[in-house]
Structures are given as C-alpha cells and as structure tokens.
mmCIF file of C-alpha atoms in Angstrom:
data_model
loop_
_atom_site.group_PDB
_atom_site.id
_atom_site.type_symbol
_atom_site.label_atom_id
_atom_site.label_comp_id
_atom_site.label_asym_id
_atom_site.label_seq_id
_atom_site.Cartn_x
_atom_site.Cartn_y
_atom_site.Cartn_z
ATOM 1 C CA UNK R 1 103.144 46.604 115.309
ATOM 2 C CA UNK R 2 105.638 49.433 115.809
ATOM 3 C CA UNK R 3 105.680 50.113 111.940
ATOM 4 C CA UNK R 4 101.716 50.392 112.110
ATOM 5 C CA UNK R 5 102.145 52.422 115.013
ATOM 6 C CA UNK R 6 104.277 54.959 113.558
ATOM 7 C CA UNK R 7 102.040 54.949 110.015
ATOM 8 C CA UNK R 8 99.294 55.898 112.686
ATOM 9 C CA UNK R 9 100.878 58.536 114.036
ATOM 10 C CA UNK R 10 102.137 60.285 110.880
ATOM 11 C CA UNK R 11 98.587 60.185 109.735
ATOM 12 C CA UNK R 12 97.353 61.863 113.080
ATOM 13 C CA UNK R 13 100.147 64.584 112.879
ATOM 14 C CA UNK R 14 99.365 65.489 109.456
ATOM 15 C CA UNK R 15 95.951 66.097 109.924
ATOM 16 C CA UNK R 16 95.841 67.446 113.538
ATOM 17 C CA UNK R 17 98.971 70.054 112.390
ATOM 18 C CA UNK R 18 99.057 70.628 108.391
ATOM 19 C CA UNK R 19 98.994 73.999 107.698
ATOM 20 C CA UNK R 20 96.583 73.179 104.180
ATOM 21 C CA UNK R 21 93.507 74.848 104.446
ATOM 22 C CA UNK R 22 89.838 72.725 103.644
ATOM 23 C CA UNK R 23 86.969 73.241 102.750
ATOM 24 C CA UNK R 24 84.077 70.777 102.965
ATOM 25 C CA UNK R 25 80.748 71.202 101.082
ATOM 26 C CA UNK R 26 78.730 68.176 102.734
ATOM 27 C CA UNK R 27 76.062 66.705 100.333
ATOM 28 C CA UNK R 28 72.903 67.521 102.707
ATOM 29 C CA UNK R 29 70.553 67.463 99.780
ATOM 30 C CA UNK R 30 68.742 70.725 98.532
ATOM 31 C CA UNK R 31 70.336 72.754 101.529
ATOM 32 C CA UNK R 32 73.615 74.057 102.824
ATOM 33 C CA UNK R 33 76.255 73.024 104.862
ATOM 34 C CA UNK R 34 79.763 73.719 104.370
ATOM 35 C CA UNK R 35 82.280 73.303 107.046
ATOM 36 C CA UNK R 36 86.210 75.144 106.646
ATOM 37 C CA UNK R 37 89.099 72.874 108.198
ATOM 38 C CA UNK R 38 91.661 74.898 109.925
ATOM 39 C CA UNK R 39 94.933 73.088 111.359
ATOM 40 C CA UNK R 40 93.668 74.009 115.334
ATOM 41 C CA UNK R 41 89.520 74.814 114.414
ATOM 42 C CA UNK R 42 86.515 74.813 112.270
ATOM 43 C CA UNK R 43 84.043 77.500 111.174
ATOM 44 C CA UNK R 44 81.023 76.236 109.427
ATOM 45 C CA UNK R 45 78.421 78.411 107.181
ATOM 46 C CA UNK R 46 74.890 77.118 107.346
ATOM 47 C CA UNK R 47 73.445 73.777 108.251
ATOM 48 C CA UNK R 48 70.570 73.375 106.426
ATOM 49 C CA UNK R 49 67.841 70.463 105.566
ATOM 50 C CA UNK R 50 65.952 69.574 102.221
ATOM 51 C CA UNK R 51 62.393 70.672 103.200
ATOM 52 C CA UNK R 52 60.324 67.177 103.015
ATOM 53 C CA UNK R 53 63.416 65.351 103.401
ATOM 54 C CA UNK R 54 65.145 66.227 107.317
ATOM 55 C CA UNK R 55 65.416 62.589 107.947
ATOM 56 C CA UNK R 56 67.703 61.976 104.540
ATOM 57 C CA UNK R 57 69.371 65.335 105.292
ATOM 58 C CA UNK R 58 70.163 64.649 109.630
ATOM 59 C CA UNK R 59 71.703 61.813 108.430
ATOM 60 C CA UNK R 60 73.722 62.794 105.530
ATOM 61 C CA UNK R 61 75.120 65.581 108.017
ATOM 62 C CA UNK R 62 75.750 62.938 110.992
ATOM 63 C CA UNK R 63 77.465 60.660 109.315
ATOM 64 C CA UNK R 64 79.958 62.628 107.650
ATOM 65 C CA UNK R 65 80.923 65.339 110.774
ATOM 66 C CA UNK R 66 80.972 61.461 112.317
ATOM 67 C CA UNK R 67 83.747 60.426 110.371
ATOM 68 C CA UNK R 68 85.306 64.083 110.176
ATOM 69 C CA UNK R 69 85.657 63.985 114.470
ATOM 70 C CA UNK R 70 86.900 60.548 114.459
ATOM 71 C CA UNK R 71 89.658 61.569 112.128
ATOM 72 C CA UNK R 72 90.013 65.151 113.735
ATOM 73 C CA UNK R 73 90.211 63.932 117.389
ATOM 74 C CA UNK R 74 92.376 66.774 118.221
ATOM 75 C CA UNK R 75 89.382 69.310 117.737
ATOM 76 C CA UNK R 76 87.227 67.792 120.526
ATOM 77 C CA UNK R 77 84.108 67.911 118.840
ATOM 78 C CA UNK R 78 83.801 71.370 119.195
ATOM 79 C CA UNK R 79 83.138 73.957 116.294
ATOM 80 C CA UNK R 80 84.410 77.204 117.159
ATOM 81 C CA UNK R 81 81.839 79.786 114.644
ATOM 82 C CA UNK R 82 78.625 78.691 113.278
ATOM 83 C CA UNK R 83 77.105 81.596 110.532
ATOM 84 C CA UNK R 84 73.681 81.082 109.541
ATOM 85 C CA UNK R 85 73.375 82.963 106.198
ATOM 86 C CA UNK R 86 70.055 83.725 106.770
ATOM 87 C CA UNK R 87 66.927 82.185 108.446
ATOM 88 C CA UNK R 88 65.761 79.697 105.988
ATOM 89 C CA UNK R 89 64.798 75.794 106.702
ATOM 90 C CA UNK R 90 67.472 74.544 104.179
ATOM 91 C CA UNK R 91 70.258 76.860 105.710
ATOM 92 C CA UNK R 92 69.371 76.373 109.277
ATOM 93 C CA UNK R 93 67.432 73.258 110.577
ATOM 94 C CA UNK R 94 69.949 71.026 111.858
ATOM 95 C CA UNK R 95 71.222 73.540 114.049
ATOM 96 C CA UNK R 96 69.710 71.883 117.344
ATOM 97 C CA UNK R 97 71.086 68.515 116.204
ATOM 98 C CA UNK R 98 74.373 70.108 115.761
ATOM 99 C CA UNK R 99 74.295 71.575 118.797
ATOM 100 C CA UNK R 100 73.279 68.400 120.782
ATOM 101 C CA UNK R 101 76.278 66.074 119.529
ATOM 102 C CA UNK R 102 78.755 69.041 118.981
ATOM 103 C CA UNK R 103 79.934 72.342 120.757
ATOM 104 C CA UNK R 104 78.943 75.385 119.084
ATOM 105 C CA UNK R 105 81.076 78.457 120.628
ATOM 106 C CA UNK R 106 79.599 80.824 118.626
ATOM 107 C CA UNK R 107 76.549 81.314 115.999
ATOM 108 C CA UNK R 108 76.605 84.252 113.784
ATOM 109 C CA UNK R 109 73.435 85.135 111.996
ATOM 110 C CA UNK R 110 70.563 87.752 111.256
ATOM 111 C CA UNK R 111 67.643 89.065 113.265
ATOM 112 C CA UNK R 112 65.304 89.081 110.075
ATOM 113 C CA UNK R 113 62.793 86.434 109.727
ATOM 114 C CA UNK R 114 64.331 85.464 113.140
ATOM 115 C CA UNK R 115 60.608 84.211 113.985
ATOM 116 C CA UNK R 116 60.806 81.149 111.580
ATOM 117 C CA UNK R 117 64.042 80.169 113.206
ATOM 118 C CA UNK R 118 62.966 79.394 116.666
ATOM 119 C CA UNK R 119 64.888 76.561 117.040
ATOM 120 C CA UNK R 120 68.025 78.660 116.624
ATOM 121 C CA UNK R 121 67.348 80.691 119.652
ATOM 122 C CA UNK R 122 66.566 77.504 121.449
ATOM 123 C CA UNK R 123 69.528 75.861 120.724
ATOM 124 C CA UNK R 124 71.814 78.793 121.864
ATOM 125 C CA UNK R 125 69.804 78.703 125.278
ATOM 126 C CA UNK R 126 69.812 74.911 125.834
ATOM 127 C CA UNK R 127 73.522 75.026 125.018
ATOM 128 C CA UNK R 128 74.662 78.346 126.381
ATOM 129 C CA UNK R 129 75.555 79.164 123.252
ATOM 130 C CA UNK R 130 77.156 82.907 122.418
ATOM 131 C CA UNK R 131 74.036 84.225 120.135
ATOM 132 C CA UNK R 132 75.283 87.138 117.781
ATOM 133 C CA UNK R 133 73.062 89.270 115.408
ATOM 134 C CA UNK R 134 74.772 91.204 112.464
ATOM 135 C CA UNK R 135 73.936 94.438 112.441
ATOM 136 C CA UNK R 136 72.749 96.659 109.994
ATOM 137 C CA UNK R 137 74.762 99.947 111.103
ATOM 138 C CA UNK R 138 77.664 98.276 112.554
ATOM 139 C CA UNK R 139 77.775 97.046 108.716
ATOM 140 C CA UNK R 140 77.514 100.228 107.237
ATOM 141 C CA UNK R 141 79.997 101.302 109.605
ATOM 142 C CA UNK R 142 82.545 98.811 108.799
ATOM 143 C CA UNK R 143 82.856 99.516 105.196
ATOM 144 C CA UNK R 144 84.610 98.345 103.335
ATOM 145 C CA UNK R 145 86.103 96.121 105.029
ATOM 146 C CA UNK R 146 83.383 94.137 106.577
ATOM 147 C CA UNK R 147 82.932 92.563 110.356
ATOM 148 C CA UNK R 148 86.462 90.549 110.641
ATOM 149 C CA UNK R 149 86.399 87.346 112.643
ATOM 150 C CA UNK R 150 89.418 86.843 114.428
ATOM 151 C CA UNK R 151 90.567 83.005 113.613
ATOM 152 C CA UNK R 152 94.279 83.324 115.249
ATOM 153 C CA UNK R 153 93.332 80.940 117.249
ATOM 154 C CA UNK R 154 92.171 78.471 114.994
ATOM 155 C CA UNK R 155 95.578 77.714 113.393
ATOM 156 C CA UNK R 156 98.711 76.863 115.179
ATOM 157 C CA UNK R 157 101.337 79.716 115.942
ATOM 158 C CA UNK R 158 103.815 80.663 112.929
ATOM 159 C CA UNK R 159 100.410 79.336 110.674
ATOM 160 C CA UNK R 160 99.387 81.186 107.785
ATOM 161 C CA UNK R 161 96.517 83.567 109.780
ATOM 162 C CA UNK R 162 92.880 83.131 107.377
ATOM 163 C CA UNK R 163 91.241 86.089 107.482
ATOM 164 C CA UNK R 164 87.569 85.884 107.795
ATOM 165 C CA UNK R 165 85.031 89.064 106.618
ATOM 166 C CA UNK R 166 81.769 89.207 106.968
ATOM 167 C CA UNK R 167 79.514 91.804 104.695
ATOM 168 C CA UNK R 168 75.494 92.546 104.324
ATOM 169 C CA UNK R 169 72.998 90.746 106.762
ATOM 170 C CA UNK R 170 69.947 92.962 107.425
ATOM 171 C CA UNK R 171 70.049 95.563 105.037
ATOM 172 C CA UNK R 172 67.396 98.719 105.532
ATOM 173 C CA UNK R 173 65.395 99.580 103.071
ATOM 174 C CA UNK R 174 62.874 102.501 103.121
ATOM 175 C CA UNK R 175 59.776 102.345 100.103
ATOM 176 C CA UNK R 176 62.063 103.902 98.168
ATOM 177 C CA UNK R 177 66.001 104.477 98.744
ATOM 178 C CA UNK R 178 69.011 105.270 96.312
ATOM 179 C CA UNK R 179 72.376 103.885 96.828
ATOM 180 C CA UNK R 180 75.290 105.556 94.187
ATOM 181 C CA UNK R 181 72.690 105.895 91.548
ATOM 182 C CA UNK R 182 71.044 102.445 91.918
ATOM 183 C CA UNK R 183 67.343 102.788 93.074
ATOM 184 C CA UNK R 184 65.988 99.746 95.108
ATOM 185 C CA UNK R 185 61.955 99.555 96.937
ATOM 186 C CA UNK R 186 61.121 97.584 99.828
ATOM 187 C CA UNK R 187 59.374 94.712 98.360
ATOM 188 C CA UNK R 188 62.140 92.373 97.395
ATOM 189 C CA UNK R 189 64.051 92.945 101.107
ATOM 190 C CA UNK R 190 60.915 91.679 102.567
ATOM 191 C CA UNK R 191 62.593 87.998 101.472
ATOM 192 C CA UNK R 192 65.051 86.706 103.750
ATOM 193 C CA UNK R 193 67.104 85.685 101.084
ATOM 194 C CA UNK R 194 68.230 89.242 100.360
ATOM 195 C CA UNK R 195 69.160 89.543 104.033
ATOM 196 C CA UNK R 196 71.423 86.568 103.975
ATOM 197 C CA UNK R 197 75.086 87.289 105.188
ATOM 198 C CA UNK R 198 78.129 87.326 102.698
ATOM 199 C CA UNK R 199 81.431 85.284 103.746
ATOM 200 C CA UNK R 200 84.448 85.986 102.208
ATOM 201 C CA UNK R 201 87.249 83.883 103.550
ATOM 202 C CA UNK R 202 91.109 84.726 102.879
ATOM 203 C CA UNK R 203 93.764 82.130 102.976
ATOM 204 C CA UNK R 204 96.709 82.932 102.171
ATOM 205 C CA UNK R 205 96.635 84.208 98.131
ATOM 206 C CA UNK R 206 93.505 82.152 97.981
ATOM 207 C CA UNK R 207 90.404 83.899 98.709
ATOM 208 C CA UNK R 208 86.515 82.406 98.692
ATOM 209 C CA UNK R 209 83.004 84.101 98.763
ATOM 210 C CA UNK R 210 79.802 82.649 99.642
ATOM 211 C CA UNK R 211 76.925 84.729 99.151
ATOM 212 C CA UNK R 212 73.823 82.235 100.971
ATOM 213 C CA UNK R 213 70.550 82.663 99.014
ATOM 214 C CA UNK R 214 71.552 86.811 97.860
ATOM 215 C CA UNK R 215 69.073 87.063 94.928
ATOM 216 C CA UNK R 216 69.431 89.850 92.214
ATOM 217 C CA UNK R 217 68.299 92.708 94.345
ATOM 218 C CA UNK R 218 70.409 91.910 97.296
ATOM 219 C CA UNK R 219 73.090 91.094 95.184
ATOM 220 C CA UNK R 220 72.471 94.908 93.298
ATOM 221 C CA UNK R 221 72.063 96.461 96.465
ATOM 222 C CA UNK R 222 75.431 94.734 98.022
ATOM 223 C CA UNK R 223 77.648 96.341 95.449
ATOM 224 C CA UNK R 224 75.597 99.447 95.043
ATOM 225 C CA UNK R 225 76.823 99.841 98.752
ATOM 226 C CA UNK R 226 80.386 98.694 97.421
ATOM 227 C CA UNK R 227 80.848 100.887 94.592
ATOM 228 C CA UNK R 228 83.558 102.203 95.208
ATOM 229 C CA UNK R 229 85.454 99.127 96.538
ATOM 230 C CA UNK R 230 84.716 96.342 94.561
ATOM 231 C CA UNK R 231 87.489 94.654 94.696
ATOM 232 C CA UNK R 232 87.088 93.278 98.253
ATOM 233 C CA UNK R 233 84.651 90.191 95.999
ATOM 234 C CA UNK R 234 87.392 89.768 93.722
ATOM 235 C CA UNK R 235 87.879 86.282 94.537
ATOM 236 C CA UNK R 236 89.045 83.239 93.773
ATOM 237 C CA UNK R 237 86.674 80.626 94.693
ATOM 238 C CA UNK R 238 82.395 81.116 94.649
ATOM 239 C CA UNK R 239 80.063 79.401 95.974
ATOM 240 C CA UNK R 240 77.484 79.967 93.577
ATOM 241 C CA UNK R 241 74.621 81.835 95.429
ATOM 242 C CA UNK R 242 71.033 80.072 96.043
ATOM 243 C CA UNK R 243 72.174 76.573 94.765
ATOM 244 C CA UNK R 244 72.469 77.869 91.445
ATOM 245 C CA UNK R 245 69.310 79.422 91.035
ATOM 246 C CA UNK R 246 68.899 82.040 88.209
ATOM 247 C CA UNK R 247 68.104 84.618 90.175
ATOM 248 C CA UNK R 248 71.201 84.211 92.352
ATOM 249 C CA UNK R 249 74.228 85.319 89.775
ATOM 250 C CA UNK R 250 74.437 87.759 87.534
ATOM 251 C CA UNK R 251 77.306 88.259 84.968
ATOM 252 C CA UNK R 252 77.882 91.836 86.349
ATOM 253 C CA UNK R 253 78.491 90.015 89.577
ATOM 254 C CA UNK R 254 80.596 87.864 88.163
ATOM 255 C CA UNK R 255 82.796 89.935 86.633
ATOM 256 C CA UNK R 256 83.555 91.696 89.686
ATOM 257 C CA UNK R 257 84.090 88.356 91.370
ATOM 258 C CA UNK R 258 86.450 87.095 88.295
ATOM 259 C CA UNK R 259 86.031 83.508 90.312
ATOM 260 C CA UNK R 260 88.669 80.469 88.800
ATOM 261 C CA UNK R 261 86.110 77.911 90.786
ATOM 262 C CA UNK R 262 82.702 77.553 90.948
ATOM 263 C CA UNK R 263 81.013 75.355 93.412
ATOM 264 C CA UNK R 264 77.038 74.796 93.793
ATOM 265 C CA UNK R 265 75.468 73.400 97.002
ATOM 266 C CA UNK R 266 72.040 71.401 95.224
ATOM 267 C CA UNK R 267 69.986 68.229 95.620
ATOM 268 C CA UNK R 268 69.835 65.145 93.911
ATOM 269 C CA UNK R 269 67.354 64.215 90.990
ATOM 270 C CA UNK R 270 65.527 61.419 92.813
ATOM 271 C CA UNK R 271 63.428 63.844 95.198
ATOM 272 C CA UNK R 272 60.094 65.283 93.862
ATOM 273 C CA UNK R 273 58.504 67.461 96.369
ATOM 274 C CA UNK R 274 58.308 71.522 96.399
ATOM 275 C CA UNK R 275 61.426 71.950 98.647
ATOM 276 C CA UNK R 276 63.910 69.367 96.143
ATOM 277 C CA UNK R 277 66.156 70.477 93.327
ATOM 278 C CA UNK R 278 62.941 69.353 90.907
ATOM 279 C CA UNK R 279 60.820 71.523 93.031
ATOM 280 C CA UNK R 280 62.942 74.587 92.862
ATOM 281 C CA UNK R 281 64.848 73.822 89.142
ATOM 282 C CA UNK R 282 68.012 74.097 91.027
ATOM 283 C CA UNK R 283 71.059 74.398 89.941
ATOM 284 C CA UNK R 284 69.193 76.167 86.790
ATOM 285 C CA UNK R 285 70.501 75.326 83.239
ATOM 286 C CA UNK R 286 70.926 79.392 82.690
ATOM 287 C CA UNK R 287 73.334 79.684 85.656
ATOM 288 C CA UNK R 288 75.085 76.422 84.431
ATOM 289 C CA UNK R 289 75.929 77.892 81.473
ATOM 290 C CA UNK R 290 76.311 81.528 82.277
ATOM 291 C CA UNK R 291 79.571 80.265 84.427
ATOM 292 C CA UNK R 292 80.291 77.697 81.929
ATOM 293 C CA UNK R 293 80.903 80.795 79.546
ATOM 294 C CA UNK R 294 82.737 82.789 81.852
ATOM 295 C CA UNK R 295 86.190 83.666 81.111
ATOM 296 C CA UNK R 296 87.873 83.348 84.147
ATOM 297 C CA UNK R 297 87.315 80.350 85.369
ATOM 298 C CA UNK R 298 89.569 77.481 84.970
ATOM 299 C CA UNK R 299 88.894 75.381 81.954
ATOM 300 C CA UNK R 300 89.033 71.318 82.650
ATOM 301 C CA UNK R 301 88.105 68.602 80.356
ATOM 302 C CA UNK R 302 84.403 68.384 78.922
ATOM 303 C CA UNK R 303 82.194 66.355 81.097
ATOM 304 C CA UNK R 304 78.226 66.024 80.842
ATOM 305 C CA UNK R 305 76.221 67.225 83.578
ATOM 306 C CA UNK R 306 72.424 67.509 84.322
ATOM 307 C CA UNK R 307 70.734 71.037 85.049
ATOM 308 C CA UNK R 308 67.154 72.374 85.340
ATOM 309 C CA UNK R 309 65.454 74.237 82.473
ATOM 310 C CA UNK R 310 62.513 75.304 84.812
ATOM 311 C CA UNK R 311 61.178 73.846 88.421
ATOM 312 C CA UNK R 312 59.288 71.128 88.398
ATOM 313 C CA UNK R 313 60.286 69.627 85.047
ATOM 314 C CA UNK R 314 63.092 67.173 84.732
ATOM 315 C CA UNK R 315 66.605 67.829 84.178
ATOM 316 C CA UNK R 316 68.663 68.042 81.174
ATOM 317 C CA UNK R 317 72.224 67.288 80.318
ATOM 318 C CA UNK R 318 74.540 69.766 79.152
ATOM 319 C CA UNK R 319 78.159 70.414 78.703
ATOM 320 C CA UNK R 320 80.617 71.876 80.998
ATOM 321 C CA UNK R 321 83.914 72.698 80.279
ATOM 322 C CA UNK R 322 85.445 74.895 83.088
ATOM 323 C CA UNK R 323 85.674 73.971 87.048
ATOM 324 C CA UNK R 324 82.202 74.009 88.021
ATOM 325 C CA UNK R 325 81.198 71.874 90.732
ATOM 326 C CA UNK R 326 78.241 70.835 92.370
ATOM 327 C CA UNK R 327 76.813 68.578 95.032
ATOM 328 C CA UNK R 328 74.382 67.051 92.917
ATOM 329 C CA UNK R 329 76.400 65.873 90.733
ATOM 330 C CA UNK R 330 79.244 64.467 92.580
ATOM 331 C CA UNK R 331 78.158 64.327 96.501
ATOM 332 C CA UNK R 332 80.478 65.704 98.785
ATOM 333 C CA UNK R 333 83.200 67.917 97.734
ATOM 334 C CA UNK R 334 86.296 68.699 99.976
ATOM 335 C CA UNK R 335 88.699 71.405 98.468
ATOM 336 C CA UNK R 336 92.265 71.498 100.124
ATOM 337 C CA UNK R 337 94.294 74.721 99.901
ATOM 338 C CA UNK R 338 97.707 75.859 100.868
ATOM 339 C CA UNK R 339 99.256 78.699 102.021
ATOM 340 C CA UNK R 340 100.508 79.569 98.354
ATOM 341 C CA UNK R 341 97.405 78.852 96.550
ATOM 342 C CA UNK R 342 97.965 75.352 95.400
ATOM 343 C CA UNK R 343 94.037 73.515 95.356
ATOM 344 C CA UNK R 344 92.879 70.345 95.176
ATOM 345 C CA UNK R 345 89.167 69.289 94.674
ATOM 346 C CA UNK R 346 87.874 65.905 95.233
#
C-alpha cells in the first residue's frame, strides 16, 4: 500500500511541478480547441464546435478537459486566458459550456462580427468573466512586438518564463489602403476570418504560431504591416491556419515562418454536412503537399494520409514524408516541450 502510495505521489508531483511545456490539440471535429499546459496554469486558444455536429463536438471537449482536471487537480479547474481567434461557430461555441464546468479568468478576443458571438458576451456576464477586446491601434502601437501576456504566474518560481504575444485582431481597412507597397480593398476584411488574432507562444528556444482562420489577404496584410520585422513568425512549430484550407498558407508565409512542425486542427471523414471537413475540403490536398514539400520541416518516415482535392468530394490518400500532423488523422495530439527544445508528439 505504501509502495502504491508513493508511485501515486511521484505521478502527482511530476505533473503538478514539471517544468515541460504541453500543448494539447483536442480532436473537437471540424473546429478548434487547443489548450497549452503550463507547470502552475493553462491558456487555451479557441473552443470551437463542428457546425451540424455540437452534440459530437460538447462531448469530445468534456470528456477530455474531464480527464485533463482529474489528472491536473492542482489547477482547480480553473483556466487562467481563454483567446477566441475570431468570432466563428467552430472557434467559439463551447465557450458557455466551458464556462459553466470551468473558471475562465480571462477571454481575449475581437469586437468584429462580435454580433454572431452572443453567447460569448453572455458567458463573461453570467460568470463575471474579465471580457477583453484587441484593439486595432493599441496593435499598431505595439509593433513589433505584439500585446504580451504576462504568464509568470502560470509556472512555478525559478521556471522557464513562456512568453506569450499576441499580433493582428481587427485590422482597418479603408476601400483602398497601402501598407509598404502592398495594396489591400475592403472586401476581403469584411470576413471575420481575416480579423482572427495571431498567437505566437515562446518557450524556452521553442517557439509556436497559430494564425486561427487568417486567409491570404489577412495573412498579406499581417506581414505587409511586419515588413520590416519578420522575424518575430520565425517559428518553430505552426498550426496550420484554417484547418488546412488552401487559402490559409502560402509558401511566402512559410518561408518566413521556416516551421520544423506542422499541425492541422480538421474533422473526420465520416461527417457530410456543409460545416464538416467534406463540406469545407479541409485539410486541402494543395496545403498537404505544399508543407509536405517544404524544406524546413522535419522529415519522418513515409506514412499515407487522406486529404481533400475540393469540398464536397471525398478524400484522397497521399504521401507525407515530413512532421505534419493533423487531428483527422490521428485524434488528439499532445506535444510536450522542454525548456531546451527537446519535443515529443503523441
């Protein structure tokens, strides 16, 4: 009993006080939910649903922060930042059942579209939630180094410190503006997708970026603003913008990223309605293989995968052979970093 005791405990105290960082990309179907493990607090970006599926997708998301609490104990239930990307169904949805089981110190998110997202405001009420909006000119008056989170308290003392930057969010655009040469018009920033807000999380020599839904235009207008400092994206780790869509990478953004990892947040092949991976082609075949032939990232052993050619037609299989990763494919993924860069991915 004593033996099993002490096995108990050494379990606890490795969990409650490693210093290895994780990340967890929870398999909530065609939506978003990723939630990063600190040693004393967690930070989660989005918390989406599959449109026609919220019943596949609450659950999904209940059972594994379920099991997550009942190993983390220590945290208390409590998540300590909640970003919404931007104000989209499969980014944002579960928010008032998170906020009912869990508490939520703080949501992050934009005012754009904010009208679709009632149930955001109404969870921060009910809850007494701190509701913050990311603003356009405080963003433009950050450059370039972004809105920085302070996470000191979310690790224990004499812990590596993560460094968490936040970049974009409502952008302004006029009918017709020029940023450093680039010319953008309004139309495409009337999408919320091109609002959404861009994460880029620092861990020790490790560094992440996750982009939401950013589509081409936000994604050219984002380092139009960033010309001339660029390398804040140079990363490490991406997740791969709109679940993989093809109009959410581009290989100029890529080679400013230079990622090792790629990681796609996508649905299963057993839904077919207009808000599954089917319905939206996601991840896209194009965007499969435009990372698959990028030379940075980490090469691994061939394995077969399945990607959209189009929506609404059925998957193919393909090849992969460098570290791309994706929900659909394996369910969920938990990545485990240290202080020195050292990763795991299961």
């Amino acid at each position: 009993m004593k033996q099993i005791l002490f096995t108990i405990l050494l379990v606890f105290s490795f969990y409650a006080h490693s210093d290895d960082f994780k990340a967890h990309f929870i398999n909530v179907g065609q939506a978003d939910a990723t939630l990063l493990e600190f040693s004393k607090g967690v930070v989660m970006i989005d918390v989406g649903a599959e449109n026609g599926s919220l019943g596949a997708s609450r659950n999904s998301l209940n059972t594994y922060l379920t099991d997550f609490y009942q190993r983390r104990t220590d945290l208390n239930k409590t998540i300590d930042i909640l970003i919404l990307t931007h104000n989209h169904y499969d980014h944002y949805k579960l928010i008032l059942d998170l906020s009912k089981d869990y508490t939520i110190k703080r949501i992050i998110t934009t005012k754009f579209y904010l009208e679709s997202a009632k149930d955001v405001v109404k969870a921060a009420k009910k809850e007494k939630i701190k509701l913050e909006f990311m603003d356009y000119r405080l963003m433009d008056s950050l450059m370039p180094k972004g809105y920085e989170l302070n996470l000191t308290n979310l690790v224990r003392p004499g812990s590596t410190i993560p460094k968490l930057s936040l970049y974009s969010g409502k952008v302004s655009v006029q009918s017709h503006q020029t940023i450093n040469n680039e010319s953008f018009s309004k139309t495409p920033f009337k999408d919320p997708n091109n609002h959404s807000i861009v994460s880029k999380l620092t861990y020790g020599k490790t560094s992440m970026l996750f982009t939401g839904d950013l589509k081409t235009d936000g994604i050219r207008y984002l380092t139009a603003k960033y010309r001339d400092n660029l390398s804040v994206f140079d990363v490490d780790f991406y997740h791969v913008g709109h679940h993989g869509a093809e109009n959410g990478t581009t290989q100029a953004f890529l080679d400013i990223l230079t990622p090792k990892i790629a990681l796609i947040s996508a649905g299963d092949t057993t839904h077919r309605n207009s808000g599954s991976a089917w319905g939206h082609g996601h991840p896209r075949k194009w965007t499969v293989e435009l990372l698959n032939n990028q030379s940075s990232l980490n090469k691994q052993d061939p394995i077969q995968v399945h990607a959209y050619p189009d929506e609404e037609v059925n998957p193919e299989t393909i090849e992969i052979k460098k570290e791309i990763y994706c929900t659909c494919w394996t369910g969920n993924i938990v990545m485990t970093v240290d202080k020195d860069g050292k990763y795991t991915v299961q």
